[in-house]
Each structure stands twice: as structure tokens, then as C-alpha cells.
Tab-separated table of C-alpha atoms and ligand atoms in Angstrom:
chain	number	residue	atom	x	y	z
A	20	UNK	CA	-41.086	166.876	93.027
A	21	UNK	CA	-44.744	166.190	92.704
A	22	UNK	CA	-47.420	166.340	90.066
A	23	UNK	CA	-47.972	168.556	88.106
A	24	UNK	CA	-44.254	169.609	88.141
A	25	UNK	CA	-43.007	166.083	87.638
A	26	UNK	CA	-44.749	164.063	84.963
A	27	UNK	CA	-43.001	160.681	84.544
A	28	UNK	CA	-44.843	160.206	81.270
A	29	UNK	CA	-42.874	163.068	79.627
A	30	UNK	CA	-39.886	160.823	79.028
A	31	UNK	CA	-42.005	157.901	77.913
A	32	UNK	CA	-43.800	159.668	75.101
A	33	UNK	CA	-41.663	158.431	72.203
A	34	UNK	CA	-39.213	155.657	71.397
A	35	UNK	CA	-36.181	157.948	71.252
A	36	UNK	CA	-36.813	159.345	74.760
A	37	UNK	CA	-37.359	155.845	76.045
A	38	UNK	CA	-34.086	154.664	74.537
A	39	UNK	CA	-32.225	157.628	76.030
A	40	UNK	CA	-33.390	156.971	79.575
A	41	UNK	CA	-33.290	153.170	79.466
A	42	UNK	CA	-31.271	151.941	82.436
A	43	UNK	CA	-30.669	148.355	81.371
A	44	UNK	CA	-29.731	147.330	77.858
A	45	UNK	CA	-29.409	143.663	77.076
A	46	UNK	CA	-26.663	142.671	74.639
A	47	UNK	CA	-25.512	139.431	73.037
A	48	UNK	CA	-22.309	139.990	75.050
A	49	UNK	CA	-24.286	139.111	78.189
A	50	UNK	CA	-25.369	135.686	76.990
A	51	UNK	CA	-23.888	132.229	77.480
A	52	UNK	CA	-25.436	129.268	75.646
A	53	UNK	CA	-25.583	125.915	77.458
A	54	UNK	CA	-25.172	122.876	75.165
A	55	UNK	CA	-25.510	119.122	75.690
A	56	UNK	CA	-22.883	116.912	74.056
A	57	UNK	CA	-23.566	113.262	73.251
A	58	UNK	CA	-21.599	110.581	71.356
A	59	UNK	CA	-22.072	109.606	67.732
A	60	UNK	CA	-22.233	111.781	64.651
A	61	UNK	CA	-24.998	113.821	63.098
A	62	UNK	CA	-27.112	113.327	66.229
A	63	UNK	CA	-29.692	115.959	67.108
A	64	UNK	CA	-32.078	114.487	69.683
A	65	UNK	CA	-34.850	116.925	70.583
A	66	UNK	CA	-35.383	117.415	74.320
A	67	UNK	CA	-39.172	117.164	74.707
A	68	UNK	CA	-39.525	119.471	77.711
A	69	UNK	CA	-37.174	122.070	76.165
A	70	UNK	CA	-38.495	122.826	72.680
A	71	UNK	CA	-35.690	124.034	70.402
A	72	UNK	CA	-32.948	122.392	72.523
A	73	UNK	CA	-31.146	119.187	71.591
A	74	UNK	CA	-28.634	116.614	72.674
A	75	UNK	CA	-25.976	117.164	70.021
A	76	UNK	CA	-23.141	115.027	68.745
A	77	UNK	CA	-19.874	116.943	68.615
A	78	UNK	CA	-20.156	117.782	64.894
A	79	UNK	CA	-23.595	119.334	65.363
A	80	UNK	CA	-22.618	120.977	68.621
A	81	UNK	CA	-19.839	122.829	66.825
A	82	UNK	CA	-22.372	124.053	64.232
A	83	UNK	CA	-24.662	125.395	66.943
A	84	UNK	CA	-21.719	127.011	68.727
A	85	UNK	CA	-20.770	128.699	65.449
A	86	UNK	CA	-24.292	129.988	64.958
A	87	UNK	CA	-24.139	131.468	68.457
A	88	UNK	CA	-20.687	132.948	67.922
A	89	UNK	CA	-21.751	134.531	64.630
A	90	UNK	CA	-24.655	136.179	66.460
A	91	UNK	CA	-22.217	137.776	68.906
A	92	UNK	CA	-22.625	135.344	71.797
A	93	UNK	CA	-19.157	135.099	73.374
A	94	UNK	CA	-19.441	131.819	75.261
A	95	UNK	CA	-20.929	128.354	75.545
A	96	UNK	CA	-21.305	126.149	78.618
A	97	UNK	CA	-20.843	122.458	77.896
A	98	UNK	CA	-22.569	119.506	79.562
A	99	UNK	CA	-21.818	115.905	78.611
A	100	UNK	CA	-23.819	112.710	78.318
A	101	UNK	CA	-21.235	109.945	78.743
A	102	UNK	CA	-21.286	106.542	77.039
A	103	UNK	CA	-21.307	104.798	80.424
A	104	UNK	CA	-21.889	105.650	84.058
A	105	UNK	CA	-20.337	104.136	87.192
A	106	UNK	CA	-20.259	104.758	90.938
A	107	UNK	CA	-17.351	107.211	90.692
A	108	UNK	CA	-18.228	109.046	87.493
A	109	UNK	CA	-14.985	107.884	85.911
A	110	UNK	CA	-15.947	109.061	82.427
A	111	UNK	CA	-16.127	112.642	83.699
A	112	UNK	CA	-12.330	112.962	83.723
A	113	UNK	CA	-11.485	110.620	80.835
A	114	UNK	CA	-9.131	112.079	78.262
A	115	UNK	CA	-11.478	110.866	75.528
A	116	UNK	CA	-14.613	111.856	77.470
A	117	UNK	CA	-17.507	113.526	75.705
A	118	UNK	CA	-16.947	117.023	77.130
A	119	UNK	CA	-13.216	116.806	76.479
A	120	UNK	CA	-13.940	115.937	72.828
A	121	UNK	CA	-16.527	118.689	72.489
A	122	UNK	CA	-14.178	121.289	73.987
A	123	UNK	CA	-11.421	120.375	71.540
A	124	UNK	CA	-13.765	120.503	68.573
A	125	UNK	CA	-15.264	123.879	69.451
A	126	UNK	CA	-11.885	125.455	70.213
A	127	UNK	CA	-10.485	124.019	66.997
A	128	UNK	CA	-13.227	125.565	64.865
A	129	UNK	CA	-13.841	128.708	66.954
A	130	UNK	CA	-10.630	129.586	68.802
A	131	UNK	CA	-12.064	132.903	69.998
A	132	UNK	CA	-15.209	131.472	71.491
A	133	UNK	CA	-15.055	131.060	75.262
A	134	UNK	CA	-15.732	127.464	76.212
A	135	UNK	CA	-16.873	126.950	79.786
A	136	UNK	CA	-17.379	123.439	81.140
A	137	UNK	CA	-19.760	122.319	83.848
A	138	UNK	CA	-17.761	120.398	86.436
A	139	UNK	CA	-19.898	117.855	88.249
A	140	UNK	CA	-20.451	114.134	88.681
A	141	UNK	CA	-24.225	113.708	88.387
A	142	UNK	CA	-24.295	112.995	84.641
A	143	UNK	CA	-21.508	110.436	85.088
A	144	UNK	CA	-22.491	108.537	88.234
A	145	UNK	CA	-24.892	105.590	88.105
A	146	UNK	CA	-26.633	106.937	91.244
A	147	UNK	CA	-27.015	110.406	89.705
A	148	UNK	CA	-25.649	112.341	92.686
A	149	UNK	CA	-23.142	115.175	92.432
A	150	UNK	CA	-20.725	113.463	94.829
A	151	UNK	CA	-19.338	110.096	95.870
A	152	UNK	CA	-21.913	107.992	97.708
A	153	UNK	CA	-20.984	105.748	100.649
A	154	UNK	CA	-23.760	103.917	102.488
A	155	UNK	CA	-26.352	106.256	101.044
A	156	UNK	CA	-24.478	109.393	102.176
A	157	UNK	CA	-23.113	111.930	99.685
A	158	UNK	CA	-19.549	112.357	100.857
A	159	UNK	CA	-18.009	115.798	100.760
A	160	UNK	CA	-14.239	115.561	101.098
A	161	UNK	CA	-13.881	112.352	99.095
A	162	UNK	CA	-15.591	114.126	96.187
A	163	UNK	CA	-13.173	117.071	96.100
A	164	UNK	CA	-10.273	115.172	94.508
A	165	UNK	CA	-12.529	113.936	91.748
A	166	UNK	CA	-13.895	117.395	91.013
A	167	UNK	CA	-10.344	118.711	90.802
A	168	UNK	CA	-9.446	115.901	88.421
A	169	UNK	CA	-12.436	116.716	86.197
A	170	UNK	CA	-11.581	120.418	86.156
A	171	UNK	CA	-7.976	119.697	85.169
A	172	UNK	CA	-8.998	117.318	82.422
A	173	UNK	CA	-11.401	119.926	80.993
A	174	UNK	CA	-8.778	122.660	81.140
A	175	UNK	CA	-6.181	120.389	79.541
A	176	UNK	CA	-8.627	119.657	76.737
A	177	UNK	CA	-8.734	123.414	76.134
A	178	UNK	CA	-11.607	124.720	78.268
A	179	UNK	CA	-11.251	128.461	78.885
A	180	UNK	CA	-13.109	128.348	82.185
A	181	UNK	CA	-14.456	125.689	84.537
A	182	UNK	CA	-17.757	125.903	86.381
A	183	UNK	CA	-18.242	123.554	89.346
A	184	UNK	CA	-21.958	122.935	89.995
A	185	UNK	CA	-21.742	120.200	92.631
A	186	UNK	CA	-22.139	122.331	95.802
A	187	UNK	CA	-19.591	120.372	97.857
A	188	UNK	CA	-17.936	122.500	100.556
A	189	UNK	CA	-14.357	123.520	99.795
A	190	UNK	CA	-14.460	122.707	96.117
A	191	UNK	CA	-13.159	126.059	94.918
A	192	UNK	CA	-9.998	125.695	97.029
A	193	UNK	CA	-9.548	122.118	95.817
A	194	UNK	CA	-9.999	123.033	92.152
A	195	UNK	CA	-7.933	126.247	92.346
A	196	UNK	CA	-4.996	124.456	93.967
A	197	UNK	CA	-5.142	121.590	91.506
A	198	UNK	CA	-5.296	123.908	88.492
A	199	UNK	CA	-2.397	125.972	89.809
A	200	UNK	CA	-0.289	122.863	90.377
A	201	UNK	CA	-0.900	121.876	86.756
A	202	UNK	CA	0.295	125.262	85.461
A	203	UNK	CA	-3.321	126.182	84.746
A	204	UNK	CA	-3.227	129.256	86.972
A	205	UNK	CA	-4.829	131.355	84.235
A	206	UNK	CA	-7.953	129.216	83.996
A	207	UNK	CA	-10.773	131.086	85.767
A	208	UNK	CA	-13.408	129.397	87.931
A	209	UNK	CA	-17.073	130.320	87.614
A	210	UNK	CA	-18.605	129.050	90.829
A	211	UNK	CA	-22.215	127.953	91.078
A	212	UNK	CA	-22.037	129.584	94.510
A	213	UNK	CA	-25.714	130.134	95.325
A	214	UNK	CA	-27.229	127.062	93.755
A	215	UNK	CA	-30.619	126.254	95.176
A	216	UNK	CA	-32.256	122.860	95.473
A	217	UNK	CA	-34.828	123.672	92.832
A	218	UNK	CA	-37.660	121.872	91.082
A	219	UNK	CA	-36.915	124.122	88.102
A	220	UNK	CA	-34.098	121.732	87.115
A	221	UNK	CA	-36.588	119.063	86.022
A	222	UNK	CA	-36.256	119.424	82.229
A	223	UNK	CA	-32.457	119.567	82.495
A	224	UNK	CA	-32.381	116.231	84.278
A	225	UNK	CA	-34.391	114.754	81.434
A	226	UNK	CA	-31.984	116.319	78.932
A	227	UNK	CA	-28.810	115.288	80.749
A	228	UNK	CA	-29.990	112.000	82.250
A	229	UNK	CA	-28.823	113.241	85.619
A	230	UNK	CA	-31.745	112.713	87.995
A	231	UNK	CA	-30.703	111.253	91.354
A	232	UNK	CA	-31.623	107.569	91.529
A	233	UNK	CA	-32.430	107.784	95.247
A	234	UNK	CA	-33.263	110.688	97.541
A	235	UNK	CA	-32.744	114.259	96.411
A	236	UNK	CA	-30.086	116.968	96.484
A	237	UNK	CA	-31.218	118.702	99.669
A	238	UNK	CA	-28.100	117.789	101.647
A	239	UNK	CA	-25.866	119.752	99.303
A	240	UNK	CA	-27.884	122.314	97.329
A	241	UNK	CA	-29.287	125.360	99.124
A	242	UNK	CA	-32.685	125.602	100.762
A	243	UNK	CA	-34.886	127.914	98.622
A	244	UNK	CA	-36.003	129.654	101.810
A	245	UNK	CA	-32.543	131.052	102.566
A	246	UNK	CA	-31.092	134.396	101.544
A	247	UNK	CA	-28.385	135.273	104.102
A	248	UNK	CA	-26.855	131.858	103.514
A	249	UNK	CA	-26.273	132.825	99.877
A	250	UNK	CA	-23.999	135.620	101.072
A	251	UNK	CA	-22.014	133.152	103.170
A	252	UNK	CA	-21.717	130.729	100.241
A	253	UNK	CA	-20.648	133.458	97.827
A	254	UNK	CA	-18.212	135.113	100.257
A	255	UNK	CA	-16.620	131.757	100.945
A	256	UNK	CA	-16.170	131.054	97.234
A	257	UNK	CA	-14.668	134.496	96.667
A	258	UNK	CA	-12.174	133.843	99.456
A	259	UNK	CA	-11.378	130.408	98.031
A	260	UNK	CA	-10.467	131.986	94.693
A	261	UNK	CA	-13.580	131.984	92.509
A	262	UNK	CA	-13.466	134.465	89.617
A	263	UNK	CA	-17.183	134.653	88.848
A	264	UNK	CA	-20.086	133.970	91.204
A	265	UNK	CA	-23.291	132.408	89.933
A	266	UNK	CA	-26.856	132.443	91.217
A	267	UNK	CA	-29.108	129.616	90.062
A	268	UNK	CA	-31.998	129.493	89.156
A	269	UNK	CA	-32.461	133.115	88.083
A	270	UNK	CA	-36.052	134.308	87.996
A	271	UNK	CA	-37.286	132.957	91.360
A	272	UNK	CA	-34.032	134.222	92.948
A	273	UNK	CA	-33.730	137.792	91.624
A	274	UNK	CA	-33.681	139.023	95.221
A	275	UNK	CA	-30.566	136.914	95.829
A	276	UNK	CA	-28.951	138.297	92.700
A	277	UNK	CA	-29.683	141.881	93.732
A	278	UNK	CA	-28.407	141.207	97.225
A	279	UNK	CA	-25.180	139.628	96.004
A	280	UNK	CA	-24.694	142.524	93.578
A	281	UNK	CA	-24.443	144.791	96.634
A	282	UNK	CA	-22.229	142.477	98.658
A	283	UNK	CA	-19.810	140.987	96.119
A	284	UNK	CA	-17.636	142.909	93.703
A	285	UNK	CA	-16.791	140.016	91.388
A	286	UNK	CA	-18.700	139.544	88.127
A	287	UNK	CA	-22.048	137.834	88.696
A	288	UNK	CA	-23.638	135.221	86.504
A	289	UNK	CA	-27.243	134.044	86.638
A	290	UNK	CA	-28.491	130.729	85.285
A	291	UNK	CA	-31.906	131.034	83.639
A	292	UNK	CA	-32.531	127.307	84.073
A	293	UNK	CA	-34.366	124.652	82.112
A	294	UNK	CA	-37.677	124.948	83.992
A	295	UNK	CA	-37.744	128.716	83.461
A	296	UNK	CA	-37.242	128.086	79.748
A	297	UNK	CA	-39.849	125.309	79.650
A	298	UNK	CA	-42.526	127.439	81.334
A	299	UNK	CA	-42.207	130.217	78.770
A	300	UNK	CA	-42.153	127.758	75.869
A	301	UNK	CA	-45.196	125.926	77.212
A	302	UNK	CA	-47.272	129.050	77.817
A	303	UNK	CA	-46.298	130.341	74.380
A	304	UNK	CA	-47.383	127.071	72.798
A	305	UNK	CA	-50.723	127.328	74.541
A	306	UNK	CA	-51.121	130.789	73.053
A	307	UNK	CA	-51.290	132.310	76.518
A	308	UNK	CA	-48.301	134.661	76.305
A	309	UNK	CA	-46.156	136.311	73.644
A	310	UNK	CA	-43.113	134.072	74.113
A	311	UNK	CA	-40.679	136.401	72.367
A	312	UNK	CA	-41.632	139.387	74.493
A	313	UNK	CA	-41.658	137.387	77.720
A	314	UNK	CA	-38.201	136.031	76.844
A	315	UNK	CA	-36.763	139.520	76.363
A	316	UNK	CA	-38.491	140.896	79.472
A	317	UNK	CA	-37.189	137.972	81.523
A	318	UNK	CA	-33.591	138.320	80.352
A	319	UNK	CA	-33.707	142.091	80.862
A	320	UNK	CA	-35.029	141.606	84.404
A	321	UNK	CA	-32.161	139.253	85.219
A	322	UNK	CA	-29.644	141.812	84.017
A	323	UNK	CA	-31.465	144.628	85.838
A	324	UNK	CA	-31.305	142.622	89.085
A	325	UNK	CA	-27.510	142.558	88.808
A	326	UNK	CA	-26.294	139.815	86.495
A	327	UNK	CA	-23.283	140.609	84.319
A	328	UNK	CA	-23.875	137.446	82.326
A	329	UNK	CA	-26.813	135.121	81.808
A	330	UNK	CA	-26.669	131.429	81.044
A	331	UNK	CA	-29.770	130.792	79.000
A	332	UNK	CA	-31.207	128.327	76.508
A	333	UNK	CA	-32.740	131.419	74.881
A	334	UNK	CA	-29.286	132.770	73.951
A	335	UNK	CA	-29.555	132.227	70.186
A	336	UNK	CA	-33.193	133.336	69.967
A	337	UNK	CA	-32.539	136.428	72.056
A	338	UNK	CA	-29.408	137.342	70.109
A	339	UNK	CA	-31.452	137.190	66.900
A	340	UNK	CA	-34.040	139.559	68.347
A	341	UNK	CA	-31.275	141.920	69.485
A	342	UNK	CA	-29.652	141.819	66.064
A	343	UNK	CA	-32.911	142.588	64.270
A	344	UNK	CA	-33.481	145.399	66.787
A	345	UNK	CA	-37.094	144.320	66.914
A	346	UNK	CA	-37.350	144.557	70.662
B	29	PBG	C1	-25.901	119.439	87.760
B	29	PBG	C2	-26.555	120.605	87.128
B	29	PBG	C3	-27.922	120.870	87.122
B	29	PBG	C4	-28.096	121.990	86.331
B	29	PBG	C5	-26.836	122.401	85.902
B	29	PBG	N1	-25.884	121.531	86.436
B	29	PBG	C6	-29.087	120.157	87.684
B	29	PBG	C7	-29.067	119.635	89.047
B	29	PBG	O1	-28.430	120.172	89.952
B	29	PBG	O2	-29.741	118.616	89.205
B	29	PBG	C8	-29.430	122.589	86.007
B	29	PBG	C9	-29.509	123.402	84.788
B	29	PBG	C10	-30.896	123.639	84.325
B	29	PBG	O3	-31.900	123.239	84.942
B	29	PBG	O4	-30.991	124.265	83.266
B	29	PBG	N2	-25.004	119.687	88.763
B	30	ZN	ZN1	-24.340	117.660	89.657
């Protein structure tokens, strides 16, 4: 079908035609808002490299969660900044830990909102690594018990879903078994399965005080050069009992997302990470791009590549645009 018989512009000539043939439609249902919980009350500390994002005390975090829920966003992902750190990240599984408190408060006020918790050690360890460190080595198997303990404590506090982001081998099996043994067999696991060792996490580490104090995360997070390995990681997590598979970051890894969409039949999540957010905000501030349009184009591209859900700091802003139907 060649020109002049086929004229692609025919179906682009007005807004109604364009709406009718649009293949990908972003909805607030697709969005998950990440939030940072910190102690105290009425705290709202701006995160300099993430304009519009804050470290929030539990009272304020609940307000932001409500704003998101009222805009049709079904879920939040909680990160915690603990009062103290130690070598084993003890505060990560404390009954009165910051995430545990935040979960309870959100579920109390918004029982229908899905509360997902990030399960990891890096915010809670004094060395900032996602696992136990012995003689400078990040230990795999010794970390698994701790991750399972954290997941259980989150679920017991009321978390609807747990999301391990540590990248230790075998963690899905460890967490699934531990949840099941605690009669938490209905708590799903969203696995950060293809999590790359990315410089795009920079602003997050400032926000969450989770930068490694020595070395880097290359011995556990994936090499950005690898694609086939993502299939192995994801397949392994599916077999170990993951319910949702995540790719992270999103934009520089859309090929991975598209590839996993073909290979894996579980729901896929993509994490539009802090550096992706910061770049758009910075260029917008410079007056170099239309931030609102780039935000919507970016989120649409992530969905088009295969994501069923998108974790994004833009969630509230994007949901407002969708509600106003101004996009
Ligand atoms: C920690 C964690 C990180 C992010 C989510 N969980 C950073 C890291 O691995 O250092 C990054 C999120 C973002 O950049 O928005 N396990
Ligand atoms: Zn971590």
C-alpha cells in the first residue's frame, strides 16, 4: 500500500481521528507515586535535585498520598529515612520503624490505597550498601534473612505489596517463603528484577541518604551494557514467585522493557527514576523544553514500550494533566 493510495496523514488531520487511532493511552491507573518518609511532624524538606519532591513526616506524607488517591492514582511506594543507621540496618525491620509507621498511617486514612514498600537495606546501613558487608564484601546469602525480616515487618504493618530493590540473588524465594510462613501468602512481591547500576539514581541517594560510603553497587546491580541478562534475571524472579517484574531505570532501558514484554507474561512495572525526573525539571527550569509536554511524552513512551505501571515522581502532576484533559 503505497502513496498515493495510502496517505498516513489522513488519520492525523483532526483531534477526533487522532484519538480514535491512538494506540497508547496513559491513565492515572498506571501511576505509582514514590514517597520519602522521615521522622517528626509537619516536616516537608525540599529535595534540591528533585524540585517538587520532599522528605515528608508521616502526617504530611498521608496528605500527599490523599492528594494522589483523589486524583485517581491507585498506589504509593514508600521509602524510609530512619532515625539511626547501623551495620545491619536494624531499623529497617523495627516494629516502630519509619516505613512501618507510614504504612499504618496511610492505610488508616486511605484503606483502599495500595501501599507498596521498598525492601532494602541501603537507607538503614551505616555503609550505605544494599546488603551485609563483611571485610568490604557485600554478602549475598547472609543478607537474605534480613530482607525477609524487613518484608514481613512491612506486611505486618499493613503493606499491600513488598518491593525488594537490593538485587541479591535468591531474594524472591527467601521473601516468598518467609511471607508464606507468616500467613502472608496473599501479599504480592513486586521484584526490581532488571535493576541496572545506574548514575540516574543520584538525586534519590541525596533524597534518601543512601549513597554507598565505599565502592559502588556494581557487584550486585546489573551492568548497563547487558540485555540478555535481564531476561535471565526476570525469568529467575518469575520462577521464584514474583508477582510483578520491574525494569529500572525506565527511559534509558526502554529496549529492555520491550524485550521483557515479549518474554514475560506477568505485569511489568517501570521505574522512571530520580535522575530522569531531575533532567526534565532542570531543562524546564532553563527554559529549554516544555516540561509538561516532555513529562507526558516520556510517560507515554514508557507505557508504549510495555509497562503496565510506572513508578514516577511525576505521578501527581501527570494525573492533574490527565484529569484536565489538556494533553
Ligand atoms: C535502593 C534504591 C535506589 C532507588 C530505589 N531503591 C537507589 C540505589 O539503588 O542506589 C532509586 C530510585 C530513584 O533513583 O528514583 N535500593
Ligand atoms: Zn538498596
